Amino acid sequence: MLRTMLILGAAASLVGSAPVRAQSPWSVELDANSALPTQRLAGADLETGYGFGANLRYRFHPRVAVYAGWEWHRFRTDLALGAADLDVEDTGYTFGLRVEQRFVGRTSGWLRAGGLGSHIELEDDDGEIISDSGHGLGWELGAGLAIPVGDRAALTPGVRYRWLQRDIDVGMQRRAGTLAYITLGAGLAVSF
């Protein structure tokens, strides 16, 4: 993971410097997405889910920024985990590097690679937590567009792959679980 981030940062530096924008290097992004599971979690199928999040970015190079934020995703699951009508939630922090390159007018493409500090919760229909994995580290990769809307804002549609492995308690049994999914979403980033 660290190797990937260093390679992305070095590649962005080698491409050359773009003119620095007059705007602040700080920006905040809010996004919403659908989440498509890519595998079963501890033997249970997950339905397509949804989520939202926010991140703060600091651009330290014309094309490279660091980001840190918080995200929440929810999935409905089948009966294989031992109780009916369960929700699986992935909640936690995200951090990493984002590389952006203009390619058509003011529209840019972006790539991001980073880590997750998340936990998996199982909740019943009443919203009661029946299992919490505790926080652990995972990773994510993403790509998308930054489409300017005025001088200080951009729409940021994108796709990401997120992966988190945590043990979860189901009844009296501890099971290894890997939560892996693809997000398809859009956000709004504003410089300040």
Short mmCIF file of N, CA and C in Angstrom, two decimals:
data_model
loop_
_atom_site.label_atom_id
_atom_site.label_comp_id
_atom_site.label_asym_id
_atom_site.label_seq_id
_atom_site.Cartn_x
_atom_site.Cartn_y
_atom_site.Cartn_z
N MET A 1 0.83 -1.18 0.00
CA MET A 1 0.00 0.00 0.00
C MET A 1 0.87 1.24 0.00
N LEU A 2 1.85 1.32 0.91
CA LEU A 2 2.74 2.47 0.96
C LEU A 2 3.51 2.59 -0.34
N ARG A 3 3.93 1.44 -0.88
CA ARG A 3 4.66 1.43 -2.15
C ARG A 3 3.80 2.03 -3.27
N THR A 4 2.52 1.64 -3.32
CA THR A 4 1.61 2.17 -4.34
C THR A 4 1.46 3.68 -4.22
N MET A 5 1.30 4.18 -2.99
CA MET A 5 1.14 5.61 -2.79
C MET A 5 2.40 6.36 -3.19
N LEU A 6 3.56 5.81 -2.87
CA LEU A 6 4.81 6.47 -3.26
C LEU A 6 4.99 6.49 -4.77
N ILE A 7 4.63 5.40 -5.43
CA ILE A 7 4.74 5.34 -6.89
C ILE A 7 3.81 6.36 -7.53
N LEU A 8 2.55 6.45 -7.03
CA LEU A 8 1.61 7.43 -7.57
C LEU A 8 2.12 8.86 -7.38
N GLY A 9 2.66 9.15 -6.22
CA GLY A 9 3.20 10.49 -5.95
C GLY A 9 4.39 10.80 -6.84
N ALA A 10 5.28 9.84 -7.02
CA ALA A 10 6.46 10.05 -7.86
C ALA A 10 6.05 10.22 -9.33
N ALA A 11 5.09 9.43 -9.78
CA ALA A 11 4.63 9.54 -11.16
C ALA A 11 4.02 10.92 -11.42
N ALA A 12 3.26 11.40 -10.47
CA ALA A 12 2.65 12.73 -10.63
C ALA A 12 3.71 13.81 -10.70
N SER A 13 4.77 13.68 -9.92
CA SER A 13 5.85 14.66 -9.94
C SER A 13 6.61 14.64 -11.26
N LEU A 14 6.76 13.46 -11.85
CA LEU A 14 7.50 13.34 -13.10
C LEU A 14 6.74 13.90 -14.30
N VAL A 15 5.41 13.89 -14.23
CA VAL A 15 4.61 14.36 -15.34
C VAL A 15 4.83 15.84 -15.59
N GLY A 16 5.22 16.57 -14.56
CA GLY A 16 5.47 18.01 -14.71
C GLY A 16 4.46 18.80 -13.92
N SER A 17 4.72 20.04 -13.76
CA SER A 17 3.86 20.88 -12.95
C SER A 17 2.86 21.62 -13.81
N ALA A 18 1.62 21.58 -13.38
CA ALA A 18 0.57 22.38 -14.02
C ALA A 18 0.54 23.72 -13.30
N PRO A 19 0.00 24.76 -13.94
CA PRO A 19 -0.09 26.04 -13.27
C PRO A 19 -0.91 25.90 -11.99
N VAL A 20 -0.45 26.49 -10.92
CA VAL A 20 -1.15 26.41 -9.65
C VAL A 20 -2.40 27.26 -9.74
N ARG A 21 -3.52 26.71 -9.35
CA ARG A 21 -4.77 27.45 -9.37
C ARG A 21 -4.74 28.53 -8.31
N ALA A 22 -5.52 29.58 -8.53
CA ALA A 22 -5.59 30.69 -7.60
C ALA A 22 -6.33 30.29 -6.32
N GLN A 23 -7.02 29.19 -6.34
CA GLN A 23 -7.80 28.80 -5.18
C GLN A 23 -6.93 28.16 -4.10
N SER A 24 -7.50 28.06 -2.94
CA SER A 24 -6.83 27.47 -1.79
C SER A 24 -6.47 26.01 -2.06
N PRO A 25 -5.42 25.51 -1.43
CA PRO A 25 -5.11 24.09 -1.58
C PRO A 25 -6.06 23.19 -0.77
N TRP A 26 -6.90 23.76 0.07
CA TRP A 26 -7.82 23.00 0.90
C TRP A 26 -9.16 22.81 0.19
N SER A 27 -9.73 21.63 0.32
CA SER A 27 -11.08 21.40 -0.19
C SER A 27 -11.76 20.35 0.68
N VAL A 28 -13.09 20.37 0.63
CA VAL A 28 -13.89 19.38 1.33
C VAL A 28 -14.83 18.75 0.30
N GLU A 29 -15.07 17.46 0.43
CA GLU A 29 -15.91 16.74 -0.53
C GLU A 29 -16.95 15.93 0.23
N LEU A 30 -18.20 16.03 -0.21
CA LEU A 30 -19.30 15.21 0.29
C LEU A 30 -19.74 14.31 -0.85
N ASP A 31 -19.97 13.02 -0.55
CA ASP A 31 -20.40 12.12 -1.63
C ASP A 31 -21.42 11.11 -1.15
N ALA A 32 -22.16 10.58 -2.11
CA ALA A 32 -23.13 9.51 -1.88
C ALA A 32 -22.91 8.47 -2.97
N ASN A 33 -23.17 7.20 -2.64
CA ASN A 33 -22.90 6.15 -3.62
C ASN A 33 -23.72 4.91 -3.38
N SER A 34 -23.77 4.07 -4.40
CA SER A 34 -24.29 2.72 -4.23
C SER A 34 -23.08 1.81 -4.06
N ALA A 35 -23.28 0.72 -3.34
CA ALA A 35 -22.17 -0.18 -3.01
C ALA A 35 -22.52 -1.59 -3.46
N LEU A 36 -21.69 -2.14 -4.34
CA LEU A 36 -21.95 -3.44 -4.94
C LEU A 36 -20.98 -4.47 -4.36
N PRO A 37 -21.46 -5.40 -3.52
CA PRO A 37 -20.58 -6.41 -2.93
C PRO A 37 -19.94 -7.28 -4.01
N THR A 38 -18.68 -7.65 -3.80
CA THR A 38 -17.98 -8.51 -4.76
C THR A 38 -17.77 -9.92 -4.23
N GLN A 39 -18.15 -10.17 -2.97
CA GLN A 39 -18.04 -11.52 -2.42
C GLN A 39 -18.96 -11.64 -1.21
N ARG A 40 -19.10 -12.86 -0.71
CA ARG A 40 -19.93 -13.12 0.47
C ARG A 40 -19.18 -12.68 1.72
N LEU A 41 -19.92 -12.33 2.76
CA LEU A 41 -19.34 -11.96 4.05
C LEU A 41 -19.64 -13.07 5.05
N ALA A 42 -18.61 -13.76 5.50
CA ALA A 42 -18.75 -14.85 6.48
C ALA A 42 -19.84 -15.83 6.06
N GLY A 43 -19.90 -16.15 4.78
CA GLY A 43 -20.86 -17.12 4.28
C GLY A 43 -22.20 -16.56 3.88
N ALA A 44 -22.42 -15.26 4.04
CA ALA A 44 -23.72 -14.66 3.74
C ALA A 44 -23.65 -13.80 2.49
N ASP A 45 -24.71 -13.87 1.68
CA ASP A 45 -24.83 -12.98 0.53
C ASP A 45 -25.23 -11.59 1.02
N LEU A 46 -24.70 -10.58 0.36
CA LEU A 46 -25.06 -9.20 0.66
C LEU A 46 -25.79 -8.61 -0.54
N GLU A 47 -26.83 -7.83 -0.28
CA GLU A 47 -27.53 -7.13 -1.35
C GLU A 47 -26.77 -5.85 -1.67
N THR A 48 -27.08 -5.25 -2.81
CA THR A 48 -26.50 -3.95 -3.14
C THR A 48 -26.84 -2.97 -2.03
N GLY A 49 -25.84 -2.22 -1.60
CA GLY A 49 -26.05 -1.28 -0.52
C GLY A 49 -25.89 0.15 -0.97
N TYR A 50 -25.73 1.02 -0.01
CA TYR A 50 -25.57 2.44 -0.27
C TYR A 50 -24.74 3.06 0.84
N GLY A 51 -24.26 4.26 0.60
CA GLY A 51 -23.46 4.91 1.63
C GLY A 51 -23.21 6.37 1.30
N PHE A 52 -22.54 7.02 2.22
CA PHE A 52 -22.16 8.42 2.04
C PHE A 52 -20.92 8.69 2.87
N GLY A 53 -20.29 9.82 2.60
CA GLY A 53 -19.09 10.16 3.35
C GLY A 53 -18.66 11.59 3.08
N ALA A 54 -17.61 11.97 3.76
CA ALA A 54 -17.02 13.29 3.60
C ALA A 54 -15.52 13.16 3.78
N ASN A 55 -14.76 13.98 3.03
CA ASN A 55 -13.33 13.98 3.24
C ASN A 55 -12.78 15.39 3.07
N LEU A 56 -11.67 15.61 3.72
CA LEU A 56 -10.95 16.87 3.65
C LEU A 56 -9.67 16.59 2.88
N ARG A 57 -9.34 17.48 1.92
CA ARG A 57 -8.13 17.28 1.12
C ARG A 57 -7.21 18.49 1.24
N TYR A 58 -5.91 18.19 1.18
CA TYR A 58 -4.91 19.25 1.12
C TYR A 58 -4.01 18.97 -0.08
N ARG A 59 -4.01 19.87 -1.06
CA ARG A 59 -3.19 19.73 -2.26
C ARG A 59 -1.81 20.32 -1.97
N PHE A 60 -0.80 19.44 -1.87
CA PHE A 60 0.56 19.90 -1.57
C PHE A 60 1.42 20.00 -2.83
N HIS A 61 0.87 19.61 -3.96
CA HIS A 61 1.53 19.65 -5.26
C HIS A 61 0.41 19.97 -6.26
N PRO A 62 0.69 20.62 -7.38
CA PRO A 62 -0.39 20.95 -8.31
C PRO A 62 -1.28 19.78 -8.69
N ARG A 63 -0.75 18.56 -8.64
CA ARG A 63 -1.55 17.40 -9.05
C ARG A 63 -1.78 16.38 -7.94
N VAL A 64 -1.23 16.58 -6.76
CA VAL A 64 -1.30 15.55 -5.72
C VAL A 64 -1.84 16.14 -4.42
N ALA A 65 -2.76 15.42 -3.81
CA ALA A 65 -3.34 15.84 -2.54
C ALA A 65 -3.38 14.65 -1.58
N VAL A 66 -3.37 14.96 -0.31
CA VAL A 66 -3.65 13.95 0.72
C VAL A 66 -5.11 14.13 1.11
N TYR A 67 -5.75 13.06 1.52
CA TYR A 67 -7.14 13.15 1.95
C TYR A 67 -7.35 12.35 3.23
N ALA A 68 -8.32 12.77 4.01
CA ALA A 68 -8.75 12.04 5.21
C ALA A 68 -10.23 12.31 5.38
N GLY A 69 -10.97 11.29 5.78
CA GLY A 69 -12.40 11.48 5.92
C GLY A 69 -13.07 10.37 6.69
N TRP A 70 -14.39 10.37 6.62
CA TRP A 70 -15.23 9.39 7.30
C TRP A 70 -16.27 8.89 6.31
N GLU A 71 -16.60 7.57 6.38
CA GLU A 71 -17.60 6.99 5.48
C GLU A 71 -18.45 5.97 6.20
N TRP A 72 -19.66 5.79 5.68
CA TRP A 72 -20.62 4.82 6.20
C TRP A 72 -21.27 4.12 5.02
N HIS A 73 -21.35 2.78 5.08
CA HIS A 73 -22.03 1.99 4.05
C HIS A 73 -22.89 0.93 4.72
N ARG A 74 -24.07 0.68 4.13
CA ARG A 74 -25.01 -0.31 4.69
C ARG A 74 -25.42 -1.29 3.60
N PHE A 75 -25.48 -2.58 4.01
CA PHE A 75 -25.90 -3.66 3.12
C PHE A 75 -26.96 -4.49 3.85
N ARG A 76 -27.93 -4.99 3.13
CA ARG A 76 -28.90 -5.95 3.66
C ARG A 76 -28.32 -7.33 3.40
N THR A 77 -28.58 -8.29 4.30
CA THR A 77 -28.04 -9.63 4.12
C THR A 77 -29.13 -10.68 4.22
N ASP A 78 -28.80 -11.90 3.81
CA ASP A 78 -29.75 -13.01 3.87
C ASP A 78 -29.71 -13.68 5.24
N LEU A 79 -30.32 -14.84 5.36
CA LEU A 79 -30.42 -15.53 6.64
C LEU A 79 -29.19 -16.32 7.03
N ALA A 80 -28.17 -16.40 6.20
CA ALA A 80 -27.02 -17.28 6.45
C ALA A 80 -26.22 -16.89 7.69
N LEU A 81 -26.39 -15.69 8.21
CA LEU A 81 -25.65 -15.31 9.41
C LEU A 81 -26.36 -15.72 10.69
N GLY A 82 -27.50 -16.38 10.59
CA GLY A 82 -28.13 -16.94 11.77
C GLY A 82 -29.30 -16.14 12.32
N ALA A 83 -29.64 -15.01 11.76
CA ALA A 83 -30.79 -14.24 12.20
C ALA A 83 -31.41 -13.57 10.99
N ALA A 84 -32.71 -13.37 11.04
CA ALA A 84 -33.39 -12.77 9.89
C ALA A 84 -33.20 -11.27 9.87
N ASP A 85 -33.30 -10.71 8.67
CA ASP A 85 -33.33 -9.26 8.49
C ASP A 85 -32.19 -8.52 9.16
N LEU A 86 -30.98 -8.88 8.82
CA LEU A 86 -29.82 -8.18 9.36
C LEU A 86 -29.30 -7.14 8.38
N ASP A 87 -28.73 -6.09 8.92
CA ASP A 87 -28.00 -5.11 8.14
C ASP A 87 -26.54 -5.23 8.50
N VAL A 88 -25.68 -5.07 7.50
CA VAL A 88 -24.23 -5.04 7.71
C VAL A 88 -23.80 -3.61 7.43
N GLU A 89 -23.08 -3.01 8.38
CA GLU A 89 -22.61 -1.65 8.21
C GLU A 89 -21.09 -1.61 8.28
N ASP A 90 -20.50 -0.85 7.38
CA ASP A 90 -19.07 -0.56 7.37
C ASP A 90 -18.94 0.92 7.69
N THR A 91 -18.37 1.22 8.84
CA THR A 91 -18.25 2.60 9.29
C THR A 91 -16.81 2.86 9.70
N GLY A 92 -16.27 3.99 9.26
CA GLY A 92 -14.92 4.31 9.71
C GLY A 92 -14.26 5.40 8.89
N TYR A 93 -12.97 5.44 9.03
CA TYR A 93 -12.15 6.51 8.47
C TYR A 93 -11.44 6.06 7.21
N THR A 94 -11.12 7.02 6.38
CA THR A 94 -10.39 6.77 5.14
C THR A 94 -9.30 7.82 4.99
N PHE A 95 -8.18 7.43 4.39
CA PHE A 95 -7.04 8.34 4.25
C PHE A 95 -6.17 7.86 3.10
N GLY A 96 -5.45 8.80 2.46
CA GLY A 96 -4.58 8.38 1.37
C GLY A 96 -4.13 9.53 0.49
N LEU A 97 -3.73 9.17 -0.74
CA LEU A 97 -3.26 10.13 -1.74
C LEU A 97 -4.21 10.15 -2.92
N ARG A 98 -4.37 11.34 -3.49
CA ARG A 98 -5.20 11.52 -4.69
C ARG A 98 -4.37 12.27 -5.72
N VAL A 99 -4.32 11.73 -6.94
CA VAL A 99 -3.60 12.35 -8.05
C VAL A 99 -4.65 12.81 -9.06
N GLU A 100 -4.50 14.05 -9.54
CA GLU A 100 -5.47 14.61 -10.47
C GLU A 100 -4.75 15.18 -11.69
N GLN A 101 -5.31 14.95 -12.88
CA GLN A 101 -4.70 15.42 -14.12
C GLN A 101 -5.79 15.99 -15.03
N ARG A 102 -5.61 17.24 -15.46
CA ARG A 102 -6.55 17.83 -16.41
C ARG A 102 -6.37 17.14 -17.76
N PHE A 103 -7.51 16.91 -18.46
CA PHE A 103 -7.38 16.31 -19.79
C PHE A 103 -8.33 16.88 -20.82
N VAL A 104 -9.43 17.51 -20.44
CA VAL A 104 -10.34 18.14 -21.40
C VAL A 104 -10.80 19.46 -20.79
N GLY A 105 -10.35 20.58 -21.34
CA GLY A 105 -10.74 21.87 -20.77
C GLY A 105 -10.33 21.95 -19.31
N ARG A 106 -11.28 22.23 -18.46
CA ARG A 106 -11.01 22.29 -17.02
C ARG A 106 -11.36 20.97 -16.32
N THR A 107 -11.88 19.99 -17.05
CA THR A 107 -12.23 18.70 -16.46
C THR A 107 -10.97 17.87 -16.23
N SER A 108 -10.91 17.25 -15.07
CA SER A 108 -9.75 16.43 -14.68
C SER A 108 -10.18 15.00 -14.42
N GLY A 109 -9.22 14.11 -14.56
CA GLY A 109 -9.39 12.75 -14.10
C GLY A 109 -8.65 12.61 -12.79
N TRP A 110 -9.11 11.76 -11.91
CA TRP A 110 -8.41 11.54 -10.64
C TRP A 110 -8.27 10.05 -10.34
N LEU A 111 -7.20 9.74 -9.62
CA LEU A 111 -6.94 8.41 -9.08
C LEU A 111 -6.69 8.58 -7.60
N ARG A 112 -7.14 7.64 -6.81
CA ARG A 112 -6.85 7.71 -5.38
C ARG A 112 -6.53 6.33 -4.85
N ALA A 113 -5.62 6.29 -3.88
CA ALA A 113 -5.22 5.04 -3.23
C ALA A 113 -5.04 5.35 -1.76
N GLY A 114 -5.58 4.49 -0.92
CA GLY A 114 -5.46 4.79 0.50
C GLY A 114 -5.87 3.65 1.39
N GLY A 115 -5.96 3.98 2.66
CA GLY A 115 -6.29 3.02 3.68
C GLY A 115 -7.64 3.29 4.31
N LEU A 116 -8.15 2.28 5.01
CA LEU A 116 -9.39 2.38 5.77
C LEU A 116 -9.09 2.04 7.22
N GLY A 117 -9.70 2.72 8.12
CA GLY A 117 -9.70 2.36 9.54
C GLY A 117 -11.16 2.17 9.92
N SER A 118 -11.72 0.99 9.60
CA SER A 118 -13.16 0.77 9.70
C SER A 118 -13.50 -0.41 10.59
N HIS A 119 -14.80 -0.52 10.88
CA HIS A 119 -15.30 -1.71 11.57
C HIS A 119 -16.60 -2.15 10.93
N ILE A 120 -16.94 -3.42 11.12
CA ILE A 120 -18.15 -4.01 10.57
C ILE A 120 -19.11 -4.24 11.73
N GLU A 121 -20.34 -3.78 11.56
CA GLU A 121 -21.38 -4.01 12.56
C GLU A 121 -22.52 -4.80 11.93
N LEU A 122 -23.10 -5.71 12.71
CA LEU A 122 -24.33 -6.39 12.32
C LEU A 122 -25.44 -5.81 13.17
N GLU A 123 -26.53 -5.37 12.53
CA GLU A 123 -27.65 -4.76 13.24
C GLU A 123 -28.95 -5.48 12.89
N ASP A 124 -29.84 -5.59 13.89
CA ASP A 124 -31.16 -6.17 13.63
C ASP A 124 -32.11 -5.09 13.12
N ASP A 125 -33.38 -5.47 12.88
CA ASP A 125 -34.35 -4.53 12.33
C ASP A 125 -34.64 -3.34 13.24
N ASP A 126 -34.38 -3.49 14.52
CA ASP A 126 -34.60 -2.39 15.47
C ASP A 126 -33.39 -1.46 15.56
N GLY A 127 -32.35 -1.75 14.79
CA GLY A 127 -31.14 -0.93 14.84
C GLY A 127 -30.21 -1.28 15.98
N GLU A 128 -30.49 -2.38 16.68
CA GLU A 128 -29.63 -2.84 17.78
C GLU A 128 -28.41 -3.54 17.22
N ILE A 129 -27.25 -3.19 17.71
CA ILE A 129 -26.00 -3.83 17.27
C ILE A 129 -25.90 -5.20 17.93
N ILE A 130 -25.79 -6.23 17.10
CA ILE A 130 -25.64 -7.58 17.65
C ILE A 130 -24.21 -8.09 17.52
N SER A 131 -23.39 -7.40 16.73
CA SER A 131 -21.98 -7.75 16.62
C SER A 131 -21.20 -6.55 16.09
N ASP A 132 -20.02 -6.33 16.67
CA ASP A 132 -19.14 -5.25 16.22
C ASP A 132 -17.74 -5.82 16.13
N SER A 133 -17.14 -5.74 14.96
CA SER A 133 -15.83 -6.35 14.73
C SER A 133 -14.69 -5.59 15.39
N GLY A 134 -14.91 -4.35 15.79
CA GLY A 134 -13.80 -3.51 16.22
C GLY A 134 -13.07 -2.98 14.99
N HIS A 135 -12.40 -1.86 15.15
CA HIS A 135 -11.72 -1.22 14.02
C HIS A 135 -10.48 -2.00 13.58
N GLY A 136 -10.24 -1.97 12.29
CA GLY A 136 -9.06 -2.58 11.70
C GLY A 136 -8.72 -1.87 10.40
N LEU A 137 -7.59 -2.21 9.83
CA LEU A 137 -7.13 -1.56 8.61
C LEU A 137 -7.55 -2.32 7.36
N GLY A 138 -7.93 -1.57 6.36
CA GLY A 138 -8.25 -2.09 5.04
C GLY A 138 -7.65 -1.15 4.01
N TRP A 139 -8.09 -1.28 2.76
CA TRP A 139 -7.55 -0.41 1.71
C TRP A 139 -8.62 -0.11 0.66
N GLU A 140 -8.33 0.92 -0.16
CA GLU A 140 -9.22 1.30 -1.24
C GLU A 140 -8.43 1.85 -2.42
N LEU A 141 -8.99 1.67 -3.62
CA LEU A 141 -8.47 2.27 -4.86
C LEU A 141 -9.66 2.90 -5.57
N GLY A 142 -9.43 4.03 -6.23
CA GLY A 142 -10.53 4.68 -6.91
C GLY A 142 -10.09 5.50 -8.10
N ALA A 143 -11.06 5.82 -8.97
CA ALA A 143 -10.81 6.66 -10.14
C ALA A 143 -12.10 7.38 -10.50
N GLY A 144 -11.95 8.56 -11.11
CA GLY A 144 -13.14 9.29 -11.50
C GLY A 144 -12.80 10.58 -12.20
N LEU A 145 -13.77 11.47 -12.22
CA LEU A 145 -13.64 12.77 -12.87
C LEU A 145 -13.88 13.89 -11.86
N ALA A 146 -13.32 15.05 -12.14
CA ALA A 146 -13.62 16.28 -11.41
C ALA A 146 -14.10 17.27 -12.46
N ILE A 147 -15.40 17.53 -12.45
CA ILE A 147 -16.03 18.40 -13.45
C ILE A 147 -16.34 19.74 -12.79
N PRO A 148 -15.64 20.81 -13.18
CA PRO A 148 -15.83 22.11 -12.51
C PRO A 148 -17.26 22.63 -12.61
N VAL A 149 -17.70 23.21 -11.51
CA VAL A 149 -18.98 23.89 -11.42
C VAL A 149 -18.65 25.24 -10.78
N GLY A 150 -18.34 26.22 -11.59
CA GLY A 150 -17.88 27.50 -11.07
C GLY A 150 -16.39 27.45 -10.79
N ASP A 151 -15.91 28.44 -10.05
CA ASP A 151 -14.47 28.54 -9.77
C ASP A 151 -14.01 27.72 -8.58
N ARG A 152 -14.90 27.42 -7.64
CA ARG A 152 -14.48 26.78 -6.40
C ARG A 152 -15.10 25.43 -6.13
N ALA A 153 -15.90 24.91 -7.05
CA ALA A 153 -16.59 23.65 -6.82
C ALA A 153 -16.44 22.72 -8.02
N ALA A 154 -16.59 21.43 -7.76
CA ALA A 154 -16.53 20.42 -8.83
C ALA A 154 -17.42 19.24 -8.47
N LEU A 155 -18.09 18.68 -9.48
CA LEU A 155 -18.78 17.41 -9.32
C LEU A 155 -17.73 16.32 -9.47
N THR A 156 -17.81 15.28 -8.64
CA THR A 156 -16.76 14.26 -8.64
C THR A 156 -17.34 12.85 -8.74
N PRO A 157 -17.88 12.47 -9.90
CA PRO A 157 -18.32 11.09 -10.07
C PRO A 157 -17.11 10.15 -10.06
N GLY A 158 -17.32 8.94 -9.53
CA GLY A 158 -16.21 8.01 -9.51
C GLY A 158 -16.60 6.60 -9.12
N VAL A 159 -15.64 5.72 -9.22
CA VAL A 159 -15.78 4.32 -8.85
C VAL A 159 -14.61 3.97 -7.94
N ARG A 160 -14.90 3.20 -6.88
CA ARG A 160 -13.83 2.77 -5.96
C ARG A 160 -14.01 1.30 -5.61
N TYR A 161 -12.89 0.66 -5.27
CA TYR A 161 -12.93 -0.70 -4.73
C TYR A 161 -12.43 -0.60 -3.30
N ARG A 162 -13.22 -1.13 -2.34
CA ARG A 162 -12.87 -1.07 -0.92
C ARG A 162 -12.79 -2.49 -0.36
N TRP A 163 -11.83 -2.72 0.55
CA TRP A 163 -11.60 -4.07 1.09
C TRP A 163 -11.26 -3.96 2.57
N LEU A 164 -11.97 -4.74 3.39
CA LEU A 164 -11.75 -4.76 4.84
C LEU A 164 -11.96 -6.18 5.35
N GLN A 165 -10.99 -6.69 6.09
CA GLN A 165 -11.11 -8.04 6.66
C GLN A 165 -11.15 -7.93 8.18
N ARG A 166 -12.24 -8.42 8.78
CA ARG A 166 -12.42 -8.39 10.23
C ARG A 166 -13.17 -9.64 10.66
N ASP A 167 -12.89 -10.12 11.85
CA ASP A 167 -13.65 -11.22 12.43
C ASP A 167 -14.94 -10.65 13.02
N ILE A 168 -16.06 -11.38 12.82
CA ILE A 168 -17.34 -10.94 13.38
C ILE A 168 -17.95 -12.08 14.19
N ASP A 169 -18.67 -11.72 15.24
CA ASP A 169 -19.37 -12.70 16.09
C ASP A 169 -20.78 -12.86 15.59
N VAL A 170 -21.16 -14.11 15.31
CA VAL A 170 -22.52 -14.43 14.89
C VAL A 170 -23.03 -15.46 15.87
N GLY A 171 -23.97 -15.04 16.72
CA GLY A 171 -24.41 -15.92 17.79
C GLY A 171 -23.24 -16.16 18.73
N MET A 172 -22.90 -17.40 18.96
CA MET A 172 -21.78 -17.75 19.84
C MET A 172 -20.54 -18.13 19.04
N GLN A 173 -20.54 -17.84 17.76
CA GLN A 173 -19.45 -18.27 16.90
C GLN A 173 -18.74 -17.06 16.29
N ARG A 174 -17.40 -17.10 16.29
CA ARG A 174 -16.60 -16.05 15.66
C ARG A 174 -16.24 -16.51 14.25
N ARG A 175 -16.51 -15.65 13.27
CA ARG A 175 -16.25 -16.01 11.88
C ARG A 175 -15.35 -14.95 11.24
N ALA A 176 -14.46 -15.41 10.38
CA ALA A 176 -13.63 -14.49 9.60
C ALA A 176 -14.52 -13.91 8.51
N GLY A 177 -14.39 -12.62 8.32
CA GLY A 177 -15.21 -11.96 7.30
C GLY A 177 -14.40 -10.98 6.49
N THR A 178 -14.64 -10.97 5.20
CA THR A 178 -14.02 -9.98 4.32
C THR A 178 -15.14 -9.21 3.64
N LEU A 179 -15.16 -7.91 3.88
CA LEU A 179 -16.14 -7.05 3.25
C LEU A 179 -15.44 -6.36 2.08
N ALA A 180 -15.80 -6.74 0.87
CA ALA A 180 -15.19 -6.19 -0.34
C ALA A 180 -16.32 -5.72 -1.25
N TYR A 181 -16.20 -4.49 -1.73
CA TYR A 181 -17.27 -3.96 -2.57
C TYR A 181 -16.77 -2.82 -3.45
N ILE A 182 -17.56 -2.56 -4.50
CA ILE A 182 -17.30 -1.48 -5.44
C ILE A 182 -18.34 -0.39 -5.19
N THR A 183 -17.89 0.84 -5.10
CA THR A 183 -18.84 1.95 -4.98
C THR A 183 -18.93 2.69 -6.30
N LEU A 184 -20.14 3.09 -6.65
CA LEU A 184 -20.41 3.94 -7.81
C LEU A 184 -21.14 5.16 -7.27
N GLY A 185 -20.51 6.32 -7.37
CA GLY A 185 -21.15 7.47 -6.76
C GLY A 185 -20.72 8.78 -7.35
N ALA A 186 -21.21 9.83 -6.70
CA ALA A 186 -20.87 11.18 -7.12
C ALA A 186 -20.79 12.05 -5.88
N GLY A 187 -19.93 13.05 -5.97
CA GLY A 187 -19.77 13.96 -4.86
C GLY A 187 -19.70 15.39 -5.34
N LEU A 188 -19.60 16.28 -4.36
CA LEU A 188 -19.41 17.68 -4.63
C LEU A 188 -18.23 18.13 -3.79
N ALA A 189 -17.18 18.63 -4.45
CA ALA A 189 -15.98 19.11 -3.76
C ALA A 189 -15.96 20.63 -3.85
N VAL A 190 -15.65 21.29 -2.73
CA VAL A 190 -15.61 22.73 -2.67
C VAL A 190 -14.28 23.16 -2.07
N SER A 191 -13.59 24.07 -2.73
CA SER A 191 -12.34 24.64 -2.21
C SER A 191 -12.68 25.79 -1.27
N PHE A 192 -11.86 25.95 -0.24
CA PHE A 192 -12.10 27.06 0.69
C PHE A 192 -10.80 27.67 1.14
#
